[in-house]
Amino acid sequence: MQQIWSRHLRYTLAGLVGTSLAGFYVGYPVYGLTAGLGLYLLWTLNQTRRLAQWLADPDAKDDPPQSLGIWGDLFDRLHKLNQNYLQTRDQLRARIDRIQESTNAMRDGVIMTDARGAMEWWNGSAEHLLGFRRNTDQGQYIFNLIRTPAFKAYFDAKDYREPLELHSPARPHIHLQIQISLFGEEDRLIVAKDVTRLHQLEQMRRDFVSNVSHEMRTPLTVISGYLETLADNAGDLPAKWRRAINTMATQSFRMETLVTDLILLSRIETGEQAVNDAPTNVGRLVRQVCQDAQTLSGEKQHEIILEATDPHLLKGDGNQLRSAFSNLIFNAVKYTPAGGRITVAWFTNAEGGHLSVKDTGAGIDQVHIPRLTERFYRADPSRHKDTGGTGLGLAIVKHVLINHDGSLEIHSRLGEGSKFVCHFPPERLIESPQSHTTGVGEA
């Protein structure tokens, strides 16, 4: 570029010197210099006009204007820049079109909004699932179209770790799962998935479990009653019959326990058992459970230590909380060897209330921990009669904590025991009007 500018400057000076000499030859050197400057100005204005006309059409693909010197080089460079720009633009358009085509082929609805919720783009599935209209809804706030308070709260919370489930505003029979992701300057990418089939299957499963459990309760009650009567009169029966009756009574009790747990879990899941947010004295409740656990321990003589001096009460359903705490503490008794130690603690801090159950049992392999709260899942596949349960205990614990806005934390290693911690939010704590001291010691 420097060479071109130098050559252009030399040619310009040479032209001015030439016109000045011509003027000197006729006796008017100043007129010759002025004429040279005028010609150069007219030539420059003409090149500027040609440049303006050429740039007036940014999509022009014709060859650039032809010129000499620095203007010719300028035209060539601008033409190359324009060609690169057009090529890059076409590539970006092709990519955007491809992305939009692939997104439109998705069965899930995809919506893009800005930070305030104004809709910028959505695919065809979003129109079907949510009832959006391309011609009228562009730029509308999504809250005006999905008028569910839960969606507005979910959108504003910016906590999108868990999806939101709701019914479609355009087709109420469609059950949707909404997942939001942040990008750019807090813009939102919203994905709406049709989970109607899964929702129906889950409802069918719940109805099946609930109905079968209730239907099984009556015949089991009759069977258990007759077995109990036979066991009370076992002295009048042969020895081989006494053993059979005792075995049947044991298995009948296990079946009744399973049915009871299924019914309880079904009621908690379906909301049939409403949560009563009455103040609950957790220290007193846990002391009673620990006393039952000591009885369950029997000859194993576990050392059960209760640490519950915190005076705070917990807003919650006492029956559900008792069920959750009993499952955790009784599990610790079942899986802790004879003479082992079980520590139960209730305490509060700035993060809320916490119930901890720690044992010195065999521990749990890390591969099992993520699935422990699934229904019927057991880390011990042997289902031994001494430690065997229904496989529903921790599932009940999980759903009880969900009903109380809480969460379950599990720490365990093989050979090092286990620790289960129930966390409750600070909003559920109530300062006790009196100091409830339950002491530290053996329950």
CSV table of C-alpha atoms in Angstrom, one decimal:
chain,number,residue,atom,x,y,z
A,1,MET,CA,0.0,0.0,0.0
A,2,GLN,CA,2.9,2.4,0.8
A,3,GLN,CA,4.4,1.8,-2.7
A,4,ILE,CA,1.1,2.5,-4.4
A,5,TRP,CA,0.6,5.7,-2.4
A,6,SER,CA,4.2,6.8,-3.2
A,7,ARG,CA,3.7,6.2,-6.9
A,8,HIS,CA,0.4,8.0,-6.9
A,9,LEU,CA,2.0,11.0,-5.2
A,10,ARG,CA,4.9,11.0,-7.7
A,11,TYR,CA,2.4,10.9,-10.6
A,12,THR,CA,0.4,13.7,-9.1
A,13,LEU,CA,3.4,15.9,-8.5
A,14,ALA,CA,4.7,15.2,-12.0
A,15,GLY,CA,1.3,16.2,-13.5
A,16,LEU,CA,1.3,19.5,-11.6
A,17,VAL,CA,4.8,20.2,-12.6
A,18,GLY,CA,3.9,19.5,-16.3
A,19,THR,CA,0.9,21.9,-16.2
A,20,SER,CA,3.0,24.5,-14.5
A,21,LEU,CA,5.7,24.3,-17.2
A,22,ALA,CA,3.0,24.5,-19.9
A,23,GLY,CA,1.7,27.7,-18.2
A,24,PHE,CA,5.2,29.0,-17.9
A,25,TYR,CA,5.8,28.4,-21.6
A,26,VAL,CA,2.7,30.6,-22.5
A,27,GLY,CA,3.7,33.1,-19.8
A,28,TYR,CA,1.1,32.1,-17.1
A,29,PRO,CA,2.7,29.6,-14.8
A,30,VAL,CA,0.1,30.2,-12.0
A,31,TYR,CA,-2.7,29.5,-14.4
A,32,GLY,CA,-1.0,26.3,-15.5
A,33,LEU,CA,-0.7,25.1,-11.8
A,34,THR,CA,-4.3,26.1,-11.1
A,35,ALA,CA,-5.5,24.2,-14.2
A,36,GLY,CA,-3.6,21.1,-13.0
A,37,LEU,CA,-5.1,21.3,-9.6
A,38,GLY,CA,-8.5,21.7,-11.1
A,39,LEU,CA,-8.1,18.7,-13.3
A,40,TYR,CA,-6.9,16.6,-10.4
A,41,LEU,CA,-9.9,17.7,-8.3
A,42,LEU,CA,-12.3,16.9,-11.1
A,43,TRP,CA,-10.7,13.5,-11.6
A,44,THR,CA,-10.9,12.8,-7.8
A,45,LEU,CA,-14.6,13.9,-7.6
A,46,ASN,CA,-15.4,11.6,-10.5
A,47,GLN,CA,-13.7,8.6,-8.8
A,48,THR,CA,-15.7,9.5,-5.6
A,49,ARG,CA,-18.9,9.5,-7.6
A,50,ARG,CA,-18.1,6.1,-9.2
A,51,LEU,CA,-17.3,4.7,-5.7
A,52,ALA,CA,-20.6,6.0,-4.2
A,53,GLN,CA,-22.6,4.6,-7.1
A,54,TRP,CA,-20.9,1.2,-6.7
A,55,LEU,CA,-21.3,1.1,-2.9
A,56,ALA,CA,-25.0,2.0,-3.2
A,57,ASP,CA,-25.7,-1.6,-4.0
A,58,PRO,CA,-24.1,-3.7,-1.2
A,59,ASP,CA,-25.1,-7.0,-2.9
A,60,ALA,CA,-23.6,-6.0,-6.3
A,61,LYS,CA,-21.6,-8.9,-7.8
A,62,ASP,CA,-20.4,-7.0,-10.9
A,63,ASP,CA,-16.8,-6.2,-11.3
A,64,PRO,CA,-15.6,-3.0,-9.6
A,65,PRO,CA,-15.1,0.3,-11.6
A,66,GLN,CA,-11.8,0.4,-13.5
A,67,SER,CA,-9.4,3.1,-12.6
A,68,LEU,CA,-5.7,3.9,-12.3
A,69,GLY,CA,-3.4,4.4,-9.3
A,70,ILE,CA,-4.6,4.5,-5.8
A,71,TRP,CA,-8.2,4.6,-6.8
A,72,GLY,CA,-7.9,1.4,-8.9
A,73,ASP,CA,-6.2,-0.3,-5.9
A,74,LEU,CA,-9.0,1.0,-3.6
A,75,PHE,CA,-11.7,-0.4,-5.9
A,76,ASP,CA,-10.0,-3.8,-6.0
A,77,ARG,CA,-9.6,-4.0,-2.3
A,78,LEU,CA,-13.2,-3.0,-1.6
A,79,HIS,CA,-14.4,-5.5,-4.1
A,80,LYS,CA,-12.4,-8.3,-2.4
A,81,LEU,CA,-13.8,-7.3,1.0
A,82,ASN,CA,-17.3,-7.3,-0.4
A,83,GLN,CA,-16.9,-10.7,-1.9
A,84,ASN,CA,-15.6,-12.1,1.4
A,85,TYR,CA,-18.5,-10.5,3.2
A,86,LEU,CA,-21.1,-11.9,0.8
A,87,GLN,CA,-19.5,-15.4,1.0
A,88,THR,CA,-19.4,-15.3,4.8
A,89,ARG,CA,-23.0,-14.0,5.0
A,90,ASP,CA,-24.2,-16.8,2.7
A,91,GLN,CA,-22.5,-19.4,4.8
A,92,LEU,CA,-24.0,-18.0,8.0
A,93,ARG,CA,-27.4,-17.9,6.4
A,94,ALA,CA,-27.0,-21.5,5.2
A,95,ARG,CA,-26.0,-22.6,8.7
A,96,ILE,CA,-28.9,-20.7,10.3
A,97,ASP,CA,-31.3,-22.2,7.8
A,98,ARG,CA,-30.0,-25.7,8.6
A,99,ILE,CA,-30.2,-25.1,12.3
A,100,GLN,CA,-33.8,-23.9,12.0
A,101,GLU,CA,-34.7,-26.8,9.7
A,102,SER,CA,-33.2,-29.3,12.2
A,103,THR,CA,-34.9,-27.6,15.1
A,104,ASN,CA,-38.3,-27.6,13.3
A,105,ALA,CA,-37.9,-31.3,12.7
A,106,MET,CA,-37.7,-31.8,16.5
A,107,ARG,CA,-40.7,-33.1,18.3
A,108,ASP,CA,-39.9,-30.9,21.3
A,109,GLY,CA,-40.9,-27.3,21.3
A,110,VAL,CA,-38.0,-24.8,21.3
A,111,ILE,CA,-38.5,-21.1,22.1
A,112,MET,CA,-35.9,-18.3,22.3
A,113,THR,CA,-36.7,-15.2,24.4
A,114,ASP,CA,-34.7,-12.3,25.6
A,115,ALA,CA,-34.0,-11.6,29.3
A,116,ARG,CA,-37.5,-10.0,29.8
A,117,GLY,CA,-39.4,-12.9,28.2
A,118,ALA,CA,-40.1,-11.3,24.8
A,119,MET,CA,-40.3,-14.1,22.2
A,120,GLU,CA,-37.8,-14.0,19.4
A,121,TRP,CA,-38.1,-17.3,17.6
A,122,TRP,CA,-39.8,-20.7,18.1
A,123,ASN,CA,-40.1,-23.9,16.0
A,124,GLY,CA,-43.1,-25.6,14.6
A,125,SER,CA,-43.5,-28.0,17.5
A,126,ALA,CA,-43.8,-25.1,19.9
A,127,GLU,CA,-46.8,-23.8,17.8
A,128,HIS,CA,-48.4,-27.3,18.1
A,129,LEU,CA,-47.7,-27.9,21.8
A,130,LEU,CA,-48.2,-24.3,23.2
A,131,GLY,CA,-50.5,-22.8,20.5
A,132,PHE,CA,-48.1,-20.0,19.4
A,133,ARG,CA,-49.0,-18.1,16.2
A,134,ARG,CA,-46.2,-17.0,13.9
A,135,ASN,CA,-47.9,-13.9,12.6
A,136,THR,CA,-49.2,-12.3,15.8
A,137,ASP,CA,-47.0,-13.6,18.7
A,138,GLN,CA,-43.6,-12.4,17.5
A,139,GLY,CA,-42.2,-10.1,20.2
A,140,GLN,CA,-45.0,-10.9,22.7
A,141,TYR,CA,-44.0,-11.7,26.3
A,142,ILE,CA,-44.2,-15.5,26.8
A,143,PHE,CA,-46.1,-14.9,30.1
A,144,ASN,CA,-49.0,-13.6,28.2
A,145,LEU,CA,-49.3,-16.9,26.4
A,146,ILE,CA,-48.3,-19.3,29.2
A,147,ARG,CA,-50.4,-17.8,32.0
A,148,THR,CA,-49.4,-20.2,34.7
A,149,PRO,CA,-48.0,-18.6,37.9
A,150,ALA,CA,-45.7,-21.6,38.4
A,151,PHE,CA,-44.1,-20.9,34.9
A,152,LYS,CA,-43.6,-17.2,35.7
A,153,ALA,CA,-41.9,-18.1,39.0
A,154,TYR,CA,-39.8,-20.7,37.3
A,155,PHE,CA,-38.7,-18.3,34.6
A,156,ASP,CA,-37.7,-15.5,37.1
A,157,ALA,CA,-36.0,-17.8,39.6
A,158,LYS,CA,-33.1,-18.7,37.3
A,159,ASP,CA,-32.7,-22.0,39.0
A,160,TYR,CA,-33.2,-24.5,36.2
A,161,ARG,CA,-31.6,-27.6,37.7
A,162,GLU,CA,-35.0,-29.3,37.8
A,163,PRO,CA,-37.6,-29.1,35.0
A,164,LEU,CA,-41.1,-27.8,35.4
A,165,GLU,CA,-44.2,-29.8,34.6
A,166,LEU,CA,-47.5,-28.2,33.5
A,167,HIS,CA,-50.4,-28.6,31.2
A,168,SER,CA,-50.4,-27.0,27.7
A,169,PRO,CA,-52.3,-23.7,27.7
A,170,ALA,CA,-53.6,-24.5,24.2
A,171,ARG,CA,-54.2,-28.3,24.6
A,172,PRO,CA,-54.9,-29.1,28.3
A,173,HIS,CA,-54.8,-32.8,27.7
A,174,ILE,CA,-51.1,-32.5,26.8
A,175,HIS,CA,-48.7,-32.7,29.8
A,176,LEU,CA,-45.5,-30.8,29.2
A,177,GLN,CA,-42.0,-30.8,30.8
A,178,ILE,CA,-40.4,-27.3,30.6
A,179,GLN,CA,-36.6,-26.9,30.8
A,180,ILE,CA,-34.9,-23.5,30.5
A,181,SER,CA,-31.3,-22.7,29.8
A,182,LEU,CA,-29.6,-19.3,30.0
A,183,PHE,CA,-27.4,-18.0,27.2
A,184,GLY,CA,-26.0,-14.7,26.0
A,185,GLU,CA,-27.0,-11.8,28.3
A,186,GLU,CA,-29.5,-13.8,30.4
A,187,ASP,CA,-31.5,-14.7,27.3
A,188,ARG,CA,-33.5,-17.9,27.6
A,189,LEU,CA,-33.7,-21.1,25.5
A,190,ILE,CA,-36.9,-22.9,26.5
A,191,VAL,CA,-37.5,-26.5,25.6
A,192,ALA,CA,-41.0,-28.0,26.0
A,193,LYS,CA,-41.3,-31.8,25.9
A,194,ASP,CA,-44.5,-33.7,25.6
A,195,VAL,CA,-44.5,-36.2,28.5
A,196,THR,CA,-48.2,-37.0,28.4
A,197,ARG,CA,-47.5,-40.7,27.8
A,198,LEU,CA,-45.1,-40.9,30.7
A,199,HIS,CA,-47.4,-39.0,32.9
A,200,GLN,CA,-50.3,-41.4,32.0
A,201,LEU,CA,-48.1,-44.4,32.7
A,202,GLU,CA,-47.0,-43.0,36.0
A,203,GLN,CA,-50.6,-42.4,36.9
A,204,MET,CA,-51.5,-45.9,35.9
A,205,ARG,CA,-48.7,-47.3,38.0
A,206,ARG,CA,-49.8,-45.3,41.0
A,207,ASP,CA,-53.4,-46.3,40.5
A,208,PHE,CA,-52.4,-50.0,40.1
A,209,VAL,CA,-50.2,-49.9,43.2
A,210,SER,CA,-52.9,-48.2,45.2
A,211,ASN,CA,-55.8,-50.5,44.1
A,212,VAL,CA,-53.8,-53.7,44.4
A,213,SER,CA,-52.5,-52.7,47.8
A,214,HIS,CA,-56.0,-52.1,49.1
A,215,GLU,CA,-57.4,-55.2,47.5
A,216,MET,CA,-54.6,-57.3,49.1
A,217,ARG,CA,-55.1,-55.9,52.6
A,218,THR,CA,-58.5,-57.6,53.2
A,219,PRO,CA,-57.4,-61.2,52.3
A,220,LEU,CA,-54.1,-60.7,54.2
A,221,THR,CA,-56.0,-59.5,57.3
A,222,VAL,CA,-58.2,-62.6,57.1
A,223,ILE,CA,-55.2,-65.0,56.6
A,224,SER,CA,-53.2,-63.3,59.4
A,225,GLY,CA,-56.2,-63.6,61.8
A,226,TYR,CA,-56.6,-67.3,61.2
A,227,LEU,CA,-52.9,-67.9,61.5
A,228,GLU,CA,-52.8,-66.0,64.7
A,229,THR,CA,-55.7,-68.1,66.0
A,230,LEU,CA,-53.9,-71.3,65.0
A,231,ALA,CA,-50.6,-70.1,66.6
A,232,ASP,CA,-52.4,-69.4,69.9
A,233,ASN,CA,-53.7,-73.0,69.9
A,234,ALA,CA,-50.4,-74.5,68.5
A,235,GLY,CA,-50.1,-76.8,71.6
A,236,ASP,CA,-53.0,-78.9,70.3
A,237,LEU,CA,-51.3,-79.4,66.9
A,238,PRO,CA,-48.5,-81.7,65.8
A,239,ALA,CA,-45.0,-80.3,65.8
A,240,LYS,CA,-44.7,-80.3,62.0
A,241,TRP,CA,-47.9,-78.2,61.7
A,242,ARG,CA,-46.6,-75.7,64.4
A,243,ARG,CA,-43.5,-75.0,62.3
A,244,ALA,CA,-45.5,-74.5,59.2
A,245,ILE,CA,-48.0,-72.2,60.9
A,246,ASN,CA,-45.1,-70.1,62.4
A,247,THR,CA,-43.5,-69.8,59.0
A,248,MET,CA,-46.7,-68.7,57.3
A,249,ALA,CA,-47.4,-66.2,60.1
A,250,THR,CA,-43.9,-64.7,59.5
A,251,GLN,CA,-44.4,-64.4,55.8
A,252,SER,CA,-47.9,-63.0,56.3
A,253,PHE,CA,-46.5,-60.3,58.5
A,254,ARG,CA,-43.9,-59.4,55.9
A,255,MET,CA,-46.7,-59.2,53.2
A,256,GLU,CA,-48.7,-56.9,55.5
A,257,THR,CA,-45.7,-54.7,56.0
A,258,LEU,CA,-45.2,-54.5,52.3
A,259,VAL,CA,-48.8,-53.6,51.6
A,260,THR,CA,-48.8,-51.0,54.4
A,261,ASP,CA,-45.7,-49.3,52.9
A,262,LEU,CA,-47.2,-49.4,49.4
A,263,ILE,CA,-50.4,-47.7,50.6
A,264,LEU,CA,-48.5,-45.1,52.6
A,265,LEU,CA,-46.2,-44.3,49.6
A,266,SER,CA,-49.2,-44.2,47.3
A,267,ARG,CA,-51.0,-41.7,49.6
A,268,ILE,CA,-47.9,-39.5,49.9
A,269,GLU,CA,-47.2,-39.5,46.2
A,270,THR,CA,-50.8,-38.7,45.1
A,271,GLY,CA,-51.4,-36.1,47.8
A,272,GLU,CA,-54.2,-38.2,49.2
A,273,GLN,CA,-52.6,-37.7,52.6
A,274,ALA,CA,-52.5,-34.0,52.9
A,275,VAL,CA,-49.5,-32.4,54.7
A,276,ASN,CA,-50.5,-30.8,58.0
A,277,ASP,CA,-48.0,-28.1,58.7
A,278,ALA,CA,-48.5,-28.1,62.4
A,279,PRO,CA,-45.5,-27.4,64.7
A,280,THR,CA,-43.8,-30.7,65.5
A,281,ASN,CA,-41.4,-31.2,68.4
A,282,VAL,CA,-38.8,-33.2,66.5
A,283,GLY,CA,-36.7,-33.9,69.6
A,284,ARG,CA,-39.7,-35.6,71.4
A,285,LEU,CA,-40.6,-37.4,68.2
A,286,VAL,CA,-37.1,-38.7,67.6
A,287,ARG,CA,-36.8,-39.8,71.2
A,288,GLN,CA,-39.9,-42.0,70.9
A,289,VAL,CA,-38.6,-43.5,67.6
A,290,CYS,CA,-35.3,-44.2,69.3
A,291,GLN,CA,-37.1,-46.0,72.1
A,292,ASP,CA,-38.8,-48.2,69.6
A,293,ALA,CA,-35.5,-48.8,67.8
A,294,GLN,CA,-34.0,-49.9,71.1
A,295,THR,CA,-36.8,-52.5,71.4
A,296,LEU,CA,-36.2,-53.6,67.8
A,297,SER,CA,-32.5,-54.0,68.6
A,298,GLY,CA,-33.3,-56.7,71.2
A,299,GLU,CA,-30.5,-59.0,71.8
A,300,LYS,CA,-28.1,-57.1,69.5
A,301,GLN,CA,-27.8,-54.4,72.2
A,302,HIS,CA,-27.0,-51.5,69.9
A,303,GLU,CA,-25.8,-48.3,71.5
A,304,ILE,CA,-28.3,-45.7,70.4
A,305,ILE,CA,-27.2,-42.1,71.2
A,306,LEU,CA,-29.7,-39.2,70.8
A,307,GLU,CA,-28.4,-35.7,70.5
A,308,ALA,CA,-31.4,-33.4,70.2
A,309,THR,CA,-31.1,-30.3,72.5
A,310,ASP,CA,-32.2,-27.8,69.8
A,311,PRO,CA,-35.4,-26.0,70.9
A,312,HIS,CA,-36.7,-25.2,67.4
A,313,LEU,CA,-39.9,-26.8,66.2
A,314,LEU,CA,-40.5,-28.0,62.6
A,315,LYS,CA,-43.6,-27.1,60.6
A,316,GLY,CA,-44.8,-30.4,59.1
A,317,ASP,CA,-47.0,-33.5,59.3
A,318,GLY,CA,-46.1,-35.4,62.4
A,319,ASN,CA,-47.2,-38.8,61.0
A,320,GLN,CA,-45.2,-38.4,57.8
A,321,LEU,CA,-42.2,-37.2,59.7
A,322,ARG,CA,-42.4,-40.1,62.1
A,323,SER,CA,-42.6,-42.5,59.2
A,324,ALA,CA,-39.5,-41.0,57.5
A,325,PHE,CA,-37.4,-40.9,60.7
A,326,SER,CA,-38.5,-44.4,61.7
A,327,ASN,CA,-37.4,-45.8,58.4
A,328,LEU,CA,-33.9,-44.2,58.7
A,329,ILE,CA,-33.4,-45.2,62.3
A,330,PHE,CA,-34.8,-48.7,61.9
A,331,ASN,CA,-32.7,-49.3,58.8
A,332,ALA,CA,-29.6,-48.3,60.9
A,333,VAL,CA,-30.6,-51.0,63.5
A,334,LYS,CA,-31.1,-53.6,60.8
A,335,TYR,CA,-27.8,-53.1,59.1
A,336,THR,CA,-25.6,-52.4,62.1
A,337,PRO,CA,-23.9,-55.5,63.7
A,338,ALA,CA,-24.6,-56.4,67.3
A,339,GLY,CA,-23.0,-54.0,69.7
A,340,GLY,CA,-22.7,-51.3,67.1
A,341,ARG,CA,-23.3,-47.6,67.7
A,342,ILE,CA,-26.1,-45.5,66.1
A,343,THR,CA,-26.1,-41.7,66.6
A,344,VAL,CA,-29.2,-39.7,66.0
A,345,ALA,CA,-28.9,-35.9,66.0
A,346,TRP,CA,-31.3,-33.0,65.5
A,347,PHE,CA,-29.8,-29.5,65.1
A,348,THR,CA,-30.4,-26.2,63.3
A,349,ASN,CA,-28.3,-23.5,61.7
A,350,ALA,CA,-28.6,-20.7,59.2
A,351,GLU,CA,-29.3,-23.3,56.4
A,352,GLY,CA,-32.3,-24.8,58.2
A,353,GLY,CA,-33.0,-27.9,60.3
A,354,HIS,CA,-31.2,-31.2,60.0
A,355,LEU,CA,-31.8,-34.7,61.3
A,356,SER,CA,-28.7,-37.0,61.1
A,357,VAL,CA,-28.7,-40.8,61.5
A,358,LYS,CA,-25.2,-42.3,61.6
A,359,ASP,CA,-24.3,-45.9,62.2
A,360,THR,CA,-21.3,-48.2,62.3
A,361,GLY,CA,-22.6,-50.8,60.0
A,362,ALA,CA,-21.1,-52.4,56.9
A,363,GLY,CA,-21.7,-49.4,54.7
A,364,ILE,CA,-22.9,-49.1,51.2
A,365,ASP,CA,-21.0,-49.3,47.9
A,366,GLN,CA,-20.9,-46.0,46.1
A,367,VAL,CA,-22.5,-47.5,43.0
A,368,HIS,CA,-25.8,-48.0,44.9
A,369,ILE,CA,-26.1,-44.6,46.5
A,370,PRO,CA,-27.7,-42.7,43.5
A,371,ARG,CA,-30.5,-45.4,43.3
A,372,LEU,CA,-31.2,-46.0,47.0
A,373,THR,CA,-34.4,-43.9,47.0
A,374,GLU,CA,-35.9,-45.8,44.1
A,375,ARG,CA,-38.9,-48.0,44.9
A,376,PHE,CA,-38.0,-51.6,45.6
A,377,TYR,CA,-34.3,-50.9,45.0
A,378,ARG,CA,-32.0,-52.7,47.6
A,379,ALA,CA,-28.2,-52.4,47.9
A,380,ASP,CA,-28.3,-55.9,49.5
A,381,PRO,CA,-29.7,-58.2,46.7
A,382,SER,CA,-29.7,-61.3,49.0
A,383,ARG,CA,-33.0,-60.2,50.7
A,384,HIS,CA,-32.0,-62.1,53.8
A,385,LYS,CA,-34.9,-62.5,56.2
A,386,ASP,CA,-32.9,-60.8,59.0
A,387,THR,CA,-32.2,-57.6,57.1
A,388,GLY,CA,-34.8,-57.8,54.3
A,389,GLY,CA,-37.3,-55.0,54.1
A,390,THR,CA,-39.8,-53.9,51.5
A,391,GLY,CA,-37.4,-51.8,49.5
A,392,LEU,CA,-39.8,-48.8,50.0
A,393,GLY,CA,-38.4,-47.2,53.1
A,394,LEU,CA,-36.1,-44.7,51.5
A,395,ALA,CA,-38.6,-44.0,48.8
A,396,ILE,CA,-41.0,-43.0,51.5
A,397,VAL,CA,-38.3,-40.9,53.1
A,398,LYS,CA,-37.7,-39.1,49.8
A,399,HIS,CA,-41.3,-38.3,49.2
A,400,VAL,CA,-41.9,-37.1,52.8
A,401,LEU,CA,-39.0,-34.7,52.4
A,402,ILE,CA,-40.3,-33.5,49.1
A,403,ASN,CA,-43.6,-32.7,50.8
A,404,HIS,CA,-41.7,-30.8,53.4
A,405,ASP,CA,-39.5,-28.9,50.9
A,406,GLY,CA,-36.5,-30.9,52.2
A,407,SER,CA,-33.8,-33.1,50.7
A,408,LEU,CA,-31.9,-36.3,51.7
A,409,GLU,CA,-28.1,-36.5,51.8
A,410,ILE,CA,-26.4,-39.9,51.9
A,411,HIS,CA,-22.7,-40.6,52.9
A,412,SER,CA,-21.5,-44.1,53.0
A,413,ARG,CA,-18.4,-46.3,52.3
A,414,LEU,CA,-18.0,-50.0,52.5
A,415,GLY,CA,-16.7,-51.0,56.0
A,416,GLU,CA,-17.1,-47.4,57.3
A,417,GLY,CA,-20.8,-47.2,58.1
A,418,SER,CA,-23.4,-44.9,56.7
A,419,LYS,CA,-24.8,-41.4,57.4
A,420,PHE,CA,-28.2,-40.2,56.3
A,421,VAL,CA,-29.1,-36.5,56.8
A,422,CYS,CA,-32.5,-34.9,56.3
A,423,HIS,CA,-32.4,-31.2,55.4
A,424,PHE,CA,-35.3,-28.9,56.0
A,425,PRO,CA,-35.4,-25.2,54.9
A,426,PRO,CA,-35.2,-22.4,57.4
A,427,GLU,CA,-38.8,-21.3,56.5
A,428,ARG,CA,-40.1,-24.5,58.2
A,429,LEU,CA,-38.4,-23.8,61.6
A,430,ILE,CA,-40.3,-22.2,64.5
A,431,GLU,CA,-38.7,-20.9,67.6
A,432,SER,CA,-40.1,-22.9,70.6
A,433,PRO,CA,-41.8,-20.8,73.3
A,434,GLN,CA,-40.1,-23.0,75.8
A,435,SER,CA,-36.7,-24.7,75.9
A,436,HIS,CA,-37.1,-28.3,75.0
A,437,THR,CA,-34.1,-30.2,76.3
A,438,THR,CA,-34.0,-33.9,75.5
A,439,GLY,CA,-30.4,-34.5,76.6
A,440,VAL,CA,-27.6,-36.5,75.3
A,441,GLY,CA,-27.3,-40.2,76.0
A,442,GLU,CA,-28.7,-43.6,75.3
A,443,ALA,CA,-32.3,-43.7,74.2
